[in-house]
mmCIF file of C-alpha atoms in Angstrom:
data_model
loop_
_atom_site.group_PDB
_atom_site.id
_atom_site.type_symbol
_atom_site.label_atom_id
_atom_site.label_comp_id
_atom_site.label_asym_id
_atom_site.label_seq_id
_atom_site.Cartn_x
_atom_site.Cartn_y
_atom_site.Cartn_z
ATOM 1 C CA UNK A 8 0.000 0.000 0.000
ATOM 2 C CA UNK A 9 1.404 3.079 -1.156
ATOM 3 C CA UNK A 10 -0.006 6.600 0.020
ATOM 4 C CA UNK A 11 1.120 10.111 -1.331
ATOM 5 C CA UNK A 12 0.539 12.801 1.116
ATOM 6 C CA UNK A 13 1.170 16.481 0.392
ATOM 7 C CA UNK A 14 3.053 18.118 3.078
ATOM 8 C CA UNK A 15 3.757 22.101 2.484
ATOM 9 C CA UNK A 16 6.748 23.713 4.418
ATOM 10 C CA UNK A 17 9.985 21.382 3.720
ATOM 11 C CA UNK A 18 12.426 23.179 2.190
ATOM 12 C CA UNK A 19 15.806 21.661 1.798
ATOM 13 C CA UNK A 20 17.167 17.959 2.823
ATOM 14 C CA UNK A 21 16.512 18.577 6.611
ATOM 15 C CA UNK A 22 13.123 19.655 6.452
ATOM 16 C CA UNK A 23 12.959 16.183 4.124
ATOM 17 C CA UNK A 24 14.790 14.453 6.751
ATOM 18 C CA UNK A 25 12.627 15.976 9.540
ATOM 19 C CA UNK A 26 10.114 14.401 7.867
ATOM 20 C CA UNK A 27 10.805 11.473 7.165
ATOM 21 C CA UNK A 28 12.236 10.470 10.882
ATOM 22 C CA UNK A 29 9.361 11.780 12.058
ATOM 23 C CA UNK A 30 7.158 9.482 10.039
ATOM 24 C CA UNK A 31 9.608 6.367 10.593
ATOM 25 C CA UNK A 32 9.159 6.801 14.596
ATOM 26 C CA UNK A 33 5.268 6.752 14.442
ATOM 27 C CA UNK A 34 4.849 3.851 11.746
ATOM 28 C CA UNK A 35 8.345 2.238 12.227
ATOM 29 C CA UNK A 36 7.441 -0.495 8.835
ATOM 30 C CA UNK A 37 6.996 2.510 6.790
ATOM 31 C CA UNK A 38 9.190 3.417 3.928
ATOM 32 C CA UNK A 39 9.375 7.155 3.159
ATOM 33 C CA UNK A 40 10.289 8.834 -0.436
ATOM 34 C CA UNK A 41 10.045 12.674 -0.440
ATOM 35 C CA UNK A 42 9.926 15.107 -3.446
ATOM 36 C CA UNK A 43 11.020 18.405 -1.943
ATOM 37 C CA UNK A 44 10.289 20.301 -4.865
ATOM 38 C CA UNK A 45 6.840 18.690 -5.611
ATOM 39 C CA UNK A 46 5.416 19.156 -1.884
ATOM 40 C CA UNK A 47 4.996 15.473 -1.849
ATOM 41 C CA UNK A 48 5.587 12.423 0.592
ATOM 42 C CA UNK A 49 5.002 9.066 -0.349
ATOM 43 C CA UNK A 50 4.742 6.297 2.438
ATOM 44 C CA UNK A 51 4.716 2.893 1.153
ATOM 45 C CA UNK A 52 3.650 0.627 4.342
ATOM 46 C CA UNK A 53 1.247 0.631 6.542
ATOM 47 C CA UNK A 54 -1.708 3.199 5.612
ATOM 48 C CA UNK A 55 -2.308 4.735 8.868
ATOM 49 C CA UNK A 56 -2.817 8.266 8.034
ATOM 50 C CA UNK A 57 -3.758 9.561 11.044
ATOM 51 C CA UNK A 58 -0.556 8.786 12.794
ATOM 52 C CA UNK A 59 1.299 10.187 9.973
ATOM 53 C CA UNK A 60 -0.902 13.018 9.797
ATOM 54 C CA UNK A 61 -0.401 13.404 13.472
ATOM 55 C CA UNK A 62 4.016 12.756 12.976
ATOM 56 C CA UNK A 63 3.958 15.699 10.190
ATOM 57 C CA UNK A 64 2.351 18.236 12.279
ATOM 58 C CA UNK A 65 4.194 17.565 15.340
ATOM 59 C CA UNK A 66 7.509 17.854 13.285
ATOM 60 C CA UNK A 67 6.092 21.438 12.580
ATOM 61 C CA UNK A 68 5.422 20.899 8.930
ATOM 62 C CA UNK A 69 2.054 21.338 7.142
ATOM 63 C CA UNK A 70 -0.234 18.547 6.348
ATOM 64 C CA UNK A 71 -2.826 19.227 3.425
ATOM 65 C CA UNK A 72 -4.372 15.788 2.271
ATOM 66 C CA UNK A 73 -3.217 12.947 -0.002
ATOM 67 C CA UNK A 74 -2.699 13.099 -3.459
ATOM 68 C CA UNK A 75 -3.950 10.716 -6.263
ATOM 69 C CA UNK A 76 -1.274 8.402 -7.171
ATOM 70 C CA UNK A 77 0.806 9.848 -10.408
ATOM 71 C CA UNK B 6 18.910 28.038 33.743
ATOM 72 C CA UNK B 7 19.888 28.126 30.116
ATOM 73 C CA UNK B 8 21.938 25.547 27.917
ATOM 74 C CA UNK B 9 23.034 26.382 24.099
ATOM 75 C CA UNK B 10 23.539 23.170 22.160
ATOM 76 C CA UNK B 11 25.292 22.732 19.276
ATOM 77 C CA UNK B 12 23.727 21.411 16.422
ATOM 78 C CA UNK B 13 24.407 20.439 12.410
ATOM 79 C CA UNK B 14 22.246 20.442 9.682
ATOM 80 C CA UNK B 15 19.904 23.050 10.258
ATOM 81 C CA UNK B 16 19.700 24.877 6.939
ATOM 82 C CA UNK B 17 16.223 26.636 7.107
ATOM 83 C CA UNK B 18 12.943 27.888 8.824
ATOM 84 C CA UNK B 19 11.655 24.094 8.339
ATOM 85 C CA UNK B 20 14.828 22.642 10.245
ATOM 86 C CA UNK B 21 14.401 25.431 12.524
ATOM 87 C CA UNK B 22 10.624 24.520 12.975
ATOM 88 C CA UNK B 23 11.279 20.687 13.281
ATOM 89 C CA UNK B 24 14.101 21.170 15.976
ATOM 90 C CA UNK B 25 12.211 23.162 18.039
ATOM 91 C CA UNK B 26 9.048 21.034 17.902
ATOM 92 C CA UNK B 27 11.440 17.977 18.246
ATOM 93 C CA UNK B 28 12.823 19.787 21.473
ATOM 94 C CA UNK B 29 9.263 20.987 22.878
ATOM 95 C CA UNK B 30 7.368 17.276 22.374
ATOM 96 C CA UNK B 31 10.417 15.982 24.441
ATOM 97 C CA UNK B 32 10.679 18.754 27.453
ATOM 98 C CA UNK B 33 7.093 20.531 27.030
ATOM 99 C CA UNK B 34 8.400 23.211 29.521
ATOM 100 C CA UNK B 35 11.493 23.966 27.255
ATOM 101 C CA UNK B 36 11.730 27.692 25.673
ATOM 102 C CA UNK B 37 13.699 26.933 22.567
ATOM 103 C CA UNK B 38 15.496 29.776 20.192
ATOM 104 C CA UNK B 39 17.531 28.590 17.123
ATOM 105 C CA UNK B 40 20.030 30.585 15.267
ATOM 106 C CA UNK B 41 20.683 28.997 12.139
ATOM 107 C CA UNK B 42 23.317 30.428 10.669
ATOM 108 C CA UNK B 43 25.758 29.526 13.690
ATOM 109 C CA UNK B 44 23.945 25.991 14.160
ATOM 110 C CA UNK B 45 22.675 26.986 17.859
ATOM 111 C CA UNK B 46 19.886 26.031 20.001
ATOM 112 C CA UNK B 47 19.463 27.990 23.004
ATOM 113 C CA UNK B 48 16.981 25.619 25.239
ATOM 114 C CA UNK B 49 15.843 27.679 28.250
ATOM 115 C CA UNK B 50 14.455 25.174 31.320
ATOM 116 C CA UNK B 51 15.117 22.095 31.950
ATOM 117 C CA UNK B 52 18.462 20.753 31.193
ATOM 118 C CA UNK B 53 17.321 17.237 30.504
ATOM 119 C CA UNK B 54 20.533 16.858 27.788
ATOM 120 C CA UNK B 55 19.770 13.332 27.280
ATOM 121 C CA UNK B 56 16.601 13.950 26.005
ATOM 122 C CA UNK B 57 17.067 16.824 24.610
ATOM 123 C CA UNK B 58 20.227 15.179 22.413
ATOM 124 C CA UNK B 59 17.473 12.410 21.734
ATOM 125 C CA UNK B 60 14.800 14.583 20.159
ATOM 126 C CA UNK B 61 17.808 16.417 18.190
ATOM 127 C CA UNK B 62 19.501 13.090 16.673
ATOM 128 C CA UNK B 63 15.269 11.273 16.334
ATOM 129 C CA UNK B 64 14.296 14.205 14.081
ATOM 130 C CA UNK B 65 17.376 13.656 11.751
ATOM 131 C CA UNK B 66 19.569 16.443 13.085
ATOM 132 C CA UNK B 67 23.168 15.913 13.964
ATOM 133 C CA UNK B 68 23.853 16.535 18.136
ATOM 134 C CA UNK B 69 27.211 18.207 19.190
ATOM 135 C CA UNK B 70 27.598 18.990 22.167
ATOM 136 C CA UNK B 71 26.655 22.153 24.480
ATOM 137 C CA UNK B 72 28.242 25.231 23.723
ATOM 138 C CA UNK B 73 29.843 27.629 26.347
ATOM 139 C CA UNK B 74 27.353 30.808 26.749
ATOM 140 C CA UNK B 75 28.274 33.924 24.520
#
């Protein structure tokens, strides 16, 4: 299960490893990609988008929806 | 009491947000200022440096060390 989620606020490689740690420590099986310039994370493993949801905001980046798969 | 901690990595207002958060889930009483450009983060409260190096190195940051005050 794969799961794009557009996050707005990374910037440059430690916003997109910000992001991705803090997505790894609440769904520890997930496997993060991130496309910095798109605005776009895309979390193949479990689909628990709440707690993801939840790991983005808390890192202090901004959480606005999924996206359809490209 | 007041602790400055070195820190790498931090190259914009997203790292900046995501340490701090990082630093404020941790210690929720912590008053945190970052100053990028010298890689600083002035924690003001308790000086719980375990966790504190914890939340720094969990959110993809690298930790080094406290810093004498200016």
């Amino acid at each position: 299960m794969t799961t794009i989620y557009r996050v707005d606020g990374m910037t440059c490689q430690g916003c997109a490893r910000a992001v991705t740690n803090a997505i790894k420590e609440a769904v520890p099986d997930a496997d993060v990609a991130i496309d910095l310039a798109g605005g776009r994370v895309t979390v193949a493993g479990p689909a628990d988008e709440a707690r993801i949801r939840a790991a983005i905001e808390a890192a202090g980046f901004e959480y606005r929806g999924t996206a359809p798969a490209a």
